[in-house]
Short mmCIF file of C-alpha atoms (C1' of nucleotides) and ligand atoms in Angstrom, two decimals:
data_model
loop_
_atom_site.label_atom_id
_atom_site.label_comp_id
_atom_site.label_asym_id
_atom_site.label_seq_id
_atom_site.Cartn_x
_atom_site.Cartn_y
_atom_site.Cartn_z
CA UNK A 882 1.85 37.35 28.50
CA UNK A 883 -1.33 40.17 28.80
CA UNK A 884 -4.09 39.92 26.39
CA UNK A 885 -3.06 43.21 24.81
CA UNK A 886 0.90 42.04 24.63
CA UNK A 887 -0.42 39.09 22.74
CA UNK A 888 -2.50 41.56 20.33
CA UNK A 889 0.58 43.85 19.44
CA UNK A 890 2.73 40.25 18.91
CA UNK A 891 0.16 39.23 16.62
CA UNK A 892 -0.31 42.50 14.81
CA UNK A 893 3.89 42.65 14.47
CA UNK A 894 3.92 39.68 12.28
CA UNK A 895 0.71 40.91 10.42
CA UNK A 896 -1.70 38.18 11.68
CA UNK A 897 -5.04 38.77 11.65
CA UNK A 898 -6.34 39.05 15.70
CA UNK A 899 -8.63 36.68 16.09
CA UNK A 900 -10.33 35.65 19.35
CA UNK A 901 -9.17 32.03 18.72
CA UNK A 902 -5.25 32.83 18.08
CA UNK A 903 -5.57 35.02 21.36
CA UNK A 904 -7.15 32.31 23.00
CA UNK A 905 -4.41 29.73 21.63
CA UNK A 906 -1.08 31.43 22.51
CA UNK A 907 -2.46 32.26 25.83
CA UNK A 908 -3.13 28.72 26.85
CA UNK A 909 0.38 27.86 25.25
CA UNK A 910 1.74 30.55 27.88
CA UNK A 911 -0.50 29.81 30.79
CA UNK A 912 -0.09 25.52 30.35
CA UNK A 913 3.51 26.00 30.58
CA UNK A 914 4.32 22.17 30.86
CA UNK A 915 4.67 21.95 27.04
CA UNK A 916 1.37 21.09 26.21
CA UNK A 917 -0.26 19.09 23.11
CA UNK A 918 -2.46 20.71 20.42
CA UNK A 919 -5.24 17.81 22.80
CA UNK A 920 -4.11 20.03 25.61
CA UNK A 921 -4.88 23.09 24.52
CA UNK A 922 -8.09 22.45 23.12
CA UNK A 923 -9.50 21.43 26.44
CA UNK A 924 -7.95 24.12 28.33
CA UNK A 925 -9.29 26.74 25.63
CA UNK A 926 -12.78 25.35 25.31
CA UNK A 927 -13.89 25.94 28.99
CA UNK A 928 -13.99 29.75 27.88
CA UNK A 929 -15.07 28.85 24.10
CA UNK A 930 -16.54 26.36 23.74
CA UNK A 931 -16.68 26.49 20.03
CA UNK A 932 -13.66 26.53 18.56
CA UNK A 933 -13.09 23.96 16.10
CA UNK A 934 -9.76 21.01 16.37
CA UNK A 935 -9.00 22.28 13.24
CA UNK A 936 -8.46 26.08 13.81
CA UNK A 937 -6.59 25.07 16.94
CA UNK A 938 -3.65 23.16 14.68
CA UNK A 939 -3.71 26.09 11.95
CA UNK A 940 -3.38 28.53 14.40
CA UNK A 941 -0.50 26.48 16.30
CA UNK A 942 0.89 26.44 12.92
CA UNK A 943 0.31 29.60 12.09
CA UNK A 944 1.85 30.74 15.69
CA UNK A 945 5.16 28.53 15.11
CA UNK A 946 5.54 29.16 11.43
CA UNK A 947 5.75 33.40 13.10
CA UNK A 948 7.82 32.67 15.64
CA UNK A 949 5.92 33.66 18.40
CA UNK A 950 6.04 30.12 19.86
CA UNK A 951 8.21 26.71 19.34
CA UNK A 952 7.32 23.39 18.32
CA UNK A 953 9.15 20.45 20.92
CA UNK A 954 9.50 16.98 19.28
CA UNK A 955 8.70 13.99 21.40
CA UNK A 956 9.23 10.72 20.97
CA UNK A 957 5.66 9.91 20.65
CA UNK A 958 3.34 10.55 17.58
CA UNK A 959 2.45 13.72 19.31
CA UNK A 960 3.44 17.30 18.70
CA UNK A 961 3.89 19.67 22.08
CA UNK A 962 4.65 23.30 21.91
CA UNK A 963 6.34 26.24 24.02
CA UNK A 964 5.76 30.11 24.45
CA UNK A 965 9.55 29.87 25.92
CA UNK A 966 11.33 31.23 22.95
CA UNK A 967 15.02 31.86 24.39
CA UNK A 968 17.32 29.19 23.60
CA UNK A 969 16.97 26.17 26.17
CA UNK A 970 17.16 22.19 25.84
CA UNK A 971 14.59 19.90 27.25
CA UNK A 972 14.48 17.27 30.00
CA UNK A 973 12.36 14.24 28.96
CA UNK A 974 11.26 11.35 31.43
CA UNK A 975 11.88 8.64 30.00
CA UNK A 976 8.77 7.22 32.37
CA UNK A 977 6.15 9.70 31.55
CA UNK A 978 5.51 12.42 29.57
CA UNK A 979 6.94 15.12 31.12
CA UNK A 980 8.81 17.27 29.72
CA UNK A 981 10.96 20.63 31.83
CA UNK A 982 13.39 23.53 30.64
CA UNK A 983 16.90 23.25 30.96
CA UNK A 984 18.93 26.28 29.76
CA UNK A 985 22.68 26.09 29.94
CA UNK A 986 24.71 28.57 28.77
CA UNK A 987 27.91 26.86 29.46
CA UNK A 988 26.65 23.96 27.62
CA UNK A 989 25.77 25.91 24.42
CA UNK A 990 28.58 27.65 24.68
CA UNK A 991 30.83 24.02 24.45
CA UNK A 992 28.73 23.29 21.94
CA UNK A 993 29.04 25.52 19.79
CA UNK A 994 32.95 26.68 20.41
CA UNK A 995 33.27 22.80 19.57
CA UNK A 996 31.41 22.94 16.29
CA UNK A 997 32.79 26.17 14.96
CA UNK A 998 36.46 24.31 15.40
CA UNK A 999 35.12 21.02 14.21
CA UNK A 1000 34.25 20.43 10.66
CA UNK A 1001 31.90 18.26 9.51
CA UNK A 1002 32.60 17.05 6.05
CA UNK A 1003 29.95 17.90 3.44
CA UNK A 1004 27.50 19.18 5.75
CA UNK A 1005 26.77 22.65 7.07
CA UNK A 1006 25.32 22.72 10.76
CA UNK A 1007 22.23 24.75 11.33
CA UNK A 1008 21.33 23.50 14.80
CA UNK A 1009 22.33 21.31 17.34
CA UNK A 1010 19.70 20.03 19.69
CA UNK A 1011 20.05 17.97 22.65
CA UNK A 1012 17.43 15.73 23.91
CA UNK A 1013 18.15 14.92 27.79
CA UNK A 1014 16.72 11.88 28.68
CA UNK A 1015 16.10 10.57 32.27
CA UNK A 1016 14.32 10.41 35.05
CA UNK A 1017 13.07 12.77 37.29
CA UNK A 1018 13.71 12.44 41.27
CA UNK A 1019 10.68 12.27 43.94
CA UNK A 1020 7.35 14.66 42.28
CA UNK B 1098 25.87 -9.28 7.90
CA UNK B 1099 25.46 -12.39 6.19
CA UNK B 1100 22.15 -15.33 7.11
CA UNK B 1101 23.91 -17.10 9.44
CA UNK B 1102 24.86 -14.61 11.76
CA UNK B 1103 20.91 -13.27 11.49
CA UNK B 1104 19.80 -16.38 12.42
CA UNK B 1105 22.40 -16.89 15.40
CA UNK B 1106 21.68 -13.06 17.02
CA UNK B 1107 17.83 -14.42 16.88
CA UNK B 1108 18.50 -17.23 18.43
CA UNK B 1109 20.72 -15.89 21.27
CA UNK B 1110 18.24 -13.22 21.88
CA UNK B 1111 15.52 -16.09 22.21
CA UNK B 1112 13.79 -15.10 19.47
CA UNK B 1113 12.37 -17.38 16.74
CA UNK B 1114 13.99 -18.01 13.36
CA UNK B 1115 11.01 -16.79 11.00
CA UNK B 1116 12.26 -15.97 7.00
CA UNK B 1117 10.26 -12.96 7.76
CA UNK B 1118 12.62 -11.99 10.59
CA UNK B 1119 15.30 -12.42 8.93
CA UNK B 1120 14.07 -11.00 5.76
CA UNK B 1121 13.20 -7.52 7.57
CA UNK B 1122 17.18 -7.38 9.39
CA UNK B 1123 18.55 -8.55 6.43
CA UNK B 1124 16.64 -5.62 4.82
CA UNK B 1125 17.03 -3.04 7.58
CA UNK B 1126 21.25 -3.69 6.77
CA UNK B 1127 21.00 -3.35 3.26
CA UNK B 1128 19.47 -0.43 3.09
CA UNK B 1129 21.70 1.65 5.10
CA UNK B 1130 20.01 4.92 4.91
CA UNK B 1131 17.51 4.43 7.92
CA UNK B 1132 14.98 3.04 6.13
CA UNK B 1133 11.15 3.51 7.01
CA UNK B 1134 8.85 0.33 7.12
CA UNK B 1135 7.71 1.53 4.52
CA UNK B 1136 10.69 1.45 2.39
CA UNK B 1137 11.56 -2.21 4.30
CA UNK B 1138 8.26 -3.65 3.35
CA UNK B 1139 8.68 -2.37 -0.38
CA UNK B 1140 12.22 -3.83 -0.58
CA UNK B 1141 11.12 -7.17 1.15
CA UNK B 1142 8.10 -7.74 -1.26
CA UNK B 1143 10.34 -8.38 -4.23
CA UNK B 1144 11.55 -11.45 -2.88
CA UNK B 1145 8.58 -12.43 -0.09
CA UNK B 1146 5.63 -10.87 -2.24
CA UNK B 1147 3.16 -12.06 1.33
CA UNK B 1148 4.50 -10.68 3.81
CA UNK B 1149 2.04 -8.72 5.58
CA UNK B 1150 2.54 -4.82 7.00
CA UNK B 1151 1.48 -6.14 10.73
CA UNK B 1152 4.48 -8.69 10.17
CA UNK B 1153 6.76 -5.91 9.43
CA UNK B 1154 5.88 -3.48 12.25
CA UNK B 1155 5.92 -6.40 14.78
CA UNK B 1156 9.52 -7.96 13.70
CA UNK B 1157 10.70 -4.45 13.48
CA UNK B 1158 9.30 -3.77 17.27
CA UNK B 1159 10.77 -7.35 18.24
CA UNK B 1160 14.04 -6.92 16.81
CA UNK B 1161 14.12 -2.76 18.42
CA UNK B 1162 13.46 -4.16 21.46
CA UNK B 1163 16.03 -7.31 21.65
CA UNK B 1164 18.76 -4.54 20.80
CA UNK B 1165 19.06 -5.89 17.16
CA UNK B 1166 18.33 -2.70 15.89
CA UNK B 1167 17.42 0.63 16.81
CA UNK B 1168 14.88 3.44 16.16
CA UNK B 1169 15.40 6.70 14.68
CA UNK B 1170 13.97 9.25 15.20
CA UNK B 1171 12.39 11.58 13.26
CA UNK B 1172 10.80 15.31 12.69
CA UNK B 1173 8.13 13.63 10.72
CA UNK B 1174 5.51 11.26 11.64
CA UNK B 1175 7.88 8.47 10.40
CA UNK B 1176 10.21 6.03 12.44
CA UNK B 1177 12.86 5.04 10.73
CA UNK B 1178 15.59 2.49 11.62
CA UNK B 1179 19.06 1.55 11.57
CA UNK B 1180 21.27 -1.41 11.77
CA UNK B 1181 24.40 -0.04 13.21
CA UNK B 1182 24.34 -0.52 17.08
CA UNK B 1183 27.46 1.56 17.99
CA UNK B 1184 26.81 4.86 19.63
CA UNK B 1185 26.34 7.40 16.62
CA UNK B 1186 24.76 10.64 16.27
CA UNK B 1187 23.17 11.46 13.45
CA UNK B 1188 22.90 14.33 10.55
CA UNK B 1189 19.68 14.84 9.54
CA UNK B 1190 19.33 17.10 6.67
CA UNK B 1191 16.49 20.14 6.93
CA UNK B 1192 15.19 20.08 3.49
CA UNK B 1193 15.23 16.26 3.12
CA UNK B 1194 14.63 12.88 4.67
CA UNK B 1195 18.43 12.02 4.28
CA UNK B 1196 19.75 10.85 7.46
CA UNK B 1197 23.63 10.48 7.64
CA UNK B 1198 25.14 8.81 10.60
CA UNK B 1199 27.95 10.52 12.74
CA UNK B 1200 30.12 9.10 14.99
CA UNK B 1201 32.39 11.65 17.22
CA UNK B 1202 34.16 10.32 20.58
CA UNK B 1203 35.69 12.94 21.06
CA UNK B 1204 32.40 15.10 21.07
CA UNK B 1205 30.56 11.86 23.29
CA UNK B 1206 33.41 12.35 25.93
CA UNK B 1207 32.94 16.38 26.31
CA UNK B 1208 29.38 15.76 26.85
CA UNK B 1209 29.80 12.65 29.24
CA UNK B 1210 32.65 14.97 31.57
CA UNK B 1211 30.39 17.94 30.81
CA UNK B 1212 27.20 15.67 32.26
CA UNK B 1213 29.50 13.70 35.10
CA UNK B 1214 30.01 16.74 36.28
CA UNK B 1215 27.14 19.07 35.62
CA UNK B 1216 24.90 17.83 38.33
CA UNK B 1217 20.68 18.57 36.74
CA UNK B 1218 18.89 19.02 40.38
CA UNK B 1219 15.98 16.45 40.38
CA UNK B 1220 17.10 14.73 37.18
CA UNK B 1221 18.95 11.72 36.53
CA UNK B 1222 20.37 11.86 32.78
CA UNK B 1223 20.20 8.08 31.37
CA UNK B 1224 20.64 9.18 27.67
CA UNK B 1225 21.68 12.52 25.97
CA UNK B 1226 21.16 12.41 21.97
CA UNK B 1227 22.16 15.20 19.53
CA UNK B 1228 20.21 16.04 16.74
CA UNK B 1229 22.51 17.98 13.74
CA UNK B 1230 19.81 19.85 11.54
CA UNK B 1231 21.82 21.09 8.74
CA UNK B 1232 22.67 21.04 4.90
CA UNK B 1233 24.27 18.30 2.86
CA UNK B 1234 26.69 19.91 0.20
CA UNK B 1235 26.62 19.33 -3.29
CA UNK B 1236 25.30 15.66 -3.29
"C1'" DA C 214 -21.15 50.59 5.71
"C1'" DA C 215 -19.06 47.65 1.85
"C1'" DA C 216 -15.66 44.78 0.09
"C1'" DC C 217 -12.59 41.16 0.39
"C1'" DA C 218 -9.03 38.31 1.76
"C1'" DA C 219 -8.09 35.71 5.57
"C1'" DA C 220 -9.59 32.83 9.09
"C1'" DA C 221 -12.85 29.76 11.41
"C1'" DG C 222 -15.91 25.81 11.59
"C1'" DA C 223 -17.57 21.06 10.44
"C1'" DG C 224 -16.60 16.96 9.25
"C1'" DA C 225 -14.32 13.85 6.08
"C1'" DA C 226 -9.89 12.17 4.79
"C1'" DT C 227 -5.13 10.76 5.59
"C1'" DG C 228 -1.58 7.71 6.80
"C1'" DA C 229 1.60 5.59 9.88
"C1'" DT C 230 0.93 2.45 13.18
"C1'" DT C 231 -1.66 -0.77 16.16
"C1'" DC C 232 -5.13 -4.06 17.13
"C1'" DT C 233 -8.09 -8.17 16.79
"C1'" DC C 234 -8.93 -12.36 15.24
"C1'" DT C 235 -7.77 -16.49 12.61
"C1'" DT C 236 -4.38 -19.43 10.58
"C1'" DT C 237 0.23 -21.01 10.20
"C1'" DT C 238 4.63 -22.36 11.83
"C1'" DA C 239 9.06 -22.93 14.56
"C1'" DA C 240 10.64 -25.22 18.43
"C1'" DT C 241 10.33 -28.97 21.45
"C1'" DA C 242 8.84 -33.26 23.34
"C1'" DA C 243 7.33 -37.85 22.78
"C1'" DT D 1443 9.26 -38.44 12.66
"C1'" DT D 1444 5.22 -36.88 14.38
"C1'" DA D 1445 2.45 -34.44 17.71
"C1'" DT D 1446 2.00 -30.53 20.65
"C1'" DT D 1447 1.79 -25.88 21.51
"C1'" DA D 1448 3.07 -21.28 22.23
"C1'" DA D 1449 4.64 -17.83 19.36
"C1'" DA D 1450 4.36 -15.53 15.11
"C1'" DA D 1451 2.27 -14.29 10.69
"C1'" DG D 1452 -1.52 -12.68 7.85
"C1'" DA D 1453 -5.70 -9.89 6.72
"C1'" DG D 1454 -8.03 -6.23 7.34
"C1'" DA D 1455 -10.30 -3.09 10.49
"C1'" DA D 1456 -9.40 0.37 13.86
"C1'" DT D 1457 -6.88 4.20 15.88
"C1'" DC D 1458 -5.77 8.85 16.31
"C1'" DA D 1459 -3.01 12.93 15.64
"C1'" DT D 1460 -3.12 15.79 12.04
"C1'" DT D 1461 -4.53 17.69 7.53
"C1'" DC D 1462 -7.74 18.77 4.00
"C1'" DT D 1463 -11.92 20.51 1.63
"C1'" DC D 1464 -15.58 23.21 1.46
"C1'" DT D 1465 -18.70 26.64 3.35
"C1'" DT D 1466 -19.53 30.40 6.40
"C1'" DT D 1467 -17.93 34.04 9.20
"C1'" DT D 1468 -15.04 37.84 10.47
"C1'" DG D 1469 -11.13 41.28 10.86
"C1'" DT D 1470 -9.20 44.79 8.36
"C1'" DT D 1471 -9.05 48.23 5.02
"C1'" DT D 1472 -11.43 51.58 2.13
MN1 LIG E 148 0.26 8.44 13.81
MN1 LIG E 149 -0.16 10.65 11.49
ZN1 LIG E 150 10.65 24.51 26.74
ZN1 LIG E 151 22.62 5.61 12.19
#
DNA sequence: AAACAAAAGAGAATGATTCTCTTTTAATAA
DNA sequence: TTATTAAAAGAGAATCATTCTCTTTTGTTT
């Protein structure tokens, strides 16, 4: 994602453009590996050295809350987030903390053909996530 | 599941017999809604006013890890846990902490044929969960 | 250029969980 | 039964990702 694609996403959803968001969803889209808020700050503050922990999680918030990237869920006490905003599940090692892509059509597609016949009683279905966990082979 | 049986899963996992063991299983079983430690420790209190928060997050750790019980996750910063070992999914409801469990074979065989077959390239799957994120009707 | 709401910065606070250290206790052996 | 001892419990401090509060700065609009 360019600098000035970043600025027009930013100015669609009528936030402000602020060196620091620029600087935030660009190291969300550059660190593609899912990284932490932690993450992000040190990637960001070898080119700015000022910005604040603080700004960093409102603007991640700020960013998801938009749309214009995705919170991931780990099983740790730590958020990670995602400028991949298609529809895909997640591979998690269950050794490190790794986390890759999967996308699956066909697997969505089960999914969901399976829910739409299947009631649940008393409950509406919003989403269904899946959380693949494993190992990954060799590197 | 009654004293006696507490006591004889700690034993045959090795464990010791401590009142506050069995105190925090028999508490994680009554409360059947995935309770927090939180709500655990508050429950436990009215009948063993001394037992100390450490205690709580160490038994429940103990007993996670000797299979006795199991961890739930959540979106929040907030484990919960549950007493029911069977494979379940769960319901977990997007404007609430309610978490409703859901047990589907028919569902856990699509996705094991789906996954038996469905080779991931450099990934071996050891666990696939499902997290429903939806609305609980009426109450 | 001025005005102003929104955003950034600094650092304290939060809160679930973990850690460290001391005391107690369940299990076992004598 | 009592003594031994490793494991567990208790108390409270520490941790640490995240949030909050308050002040200062800045992007956007006139
Ligand atoms: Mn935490
Ligand atoms: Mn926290
Ligand atoms: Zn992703
Ligand atoms: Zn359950």
């Amino acid at each position: 994602m360019k600098t000035e694609e970043i600025r027009r996403s930013l100015v669609e959803k009528g936030l402000k453009v602020t060196p620091q968001r620029i600087a935030v969803l660009e190291a969300v889209t550059i660190l593609n590996n899912h990284p932490s808020a932690d993450h992000i700050i040190e990637y960001i503050r070898k080119t700015h050295p000022n910005v604040s922990t603080a700004t960093v999680y409102k603007v991640l918030d700020a960013l998801a809350e938009n749309g214009l990237i995705k919170r991931v869920k780990t099983e740790r006490d730590i958020m990670r987030y995602d400028a991949i905003l298609d529809k895909h599940h997640h591979l998690y090692c269950s050794e490190s903390d790794r986390i890759e892509d999967y996308s699956d059509e066909q697997l969505d597609q089960m999914l969901e053909d399976y829910f739409r016949r299947k009631d649940i009683p008393g409950f509406s279905i919003e989403d269904v996530k899946l959380q693949i966990i494993g190992k990954f082979r060799q590197t």
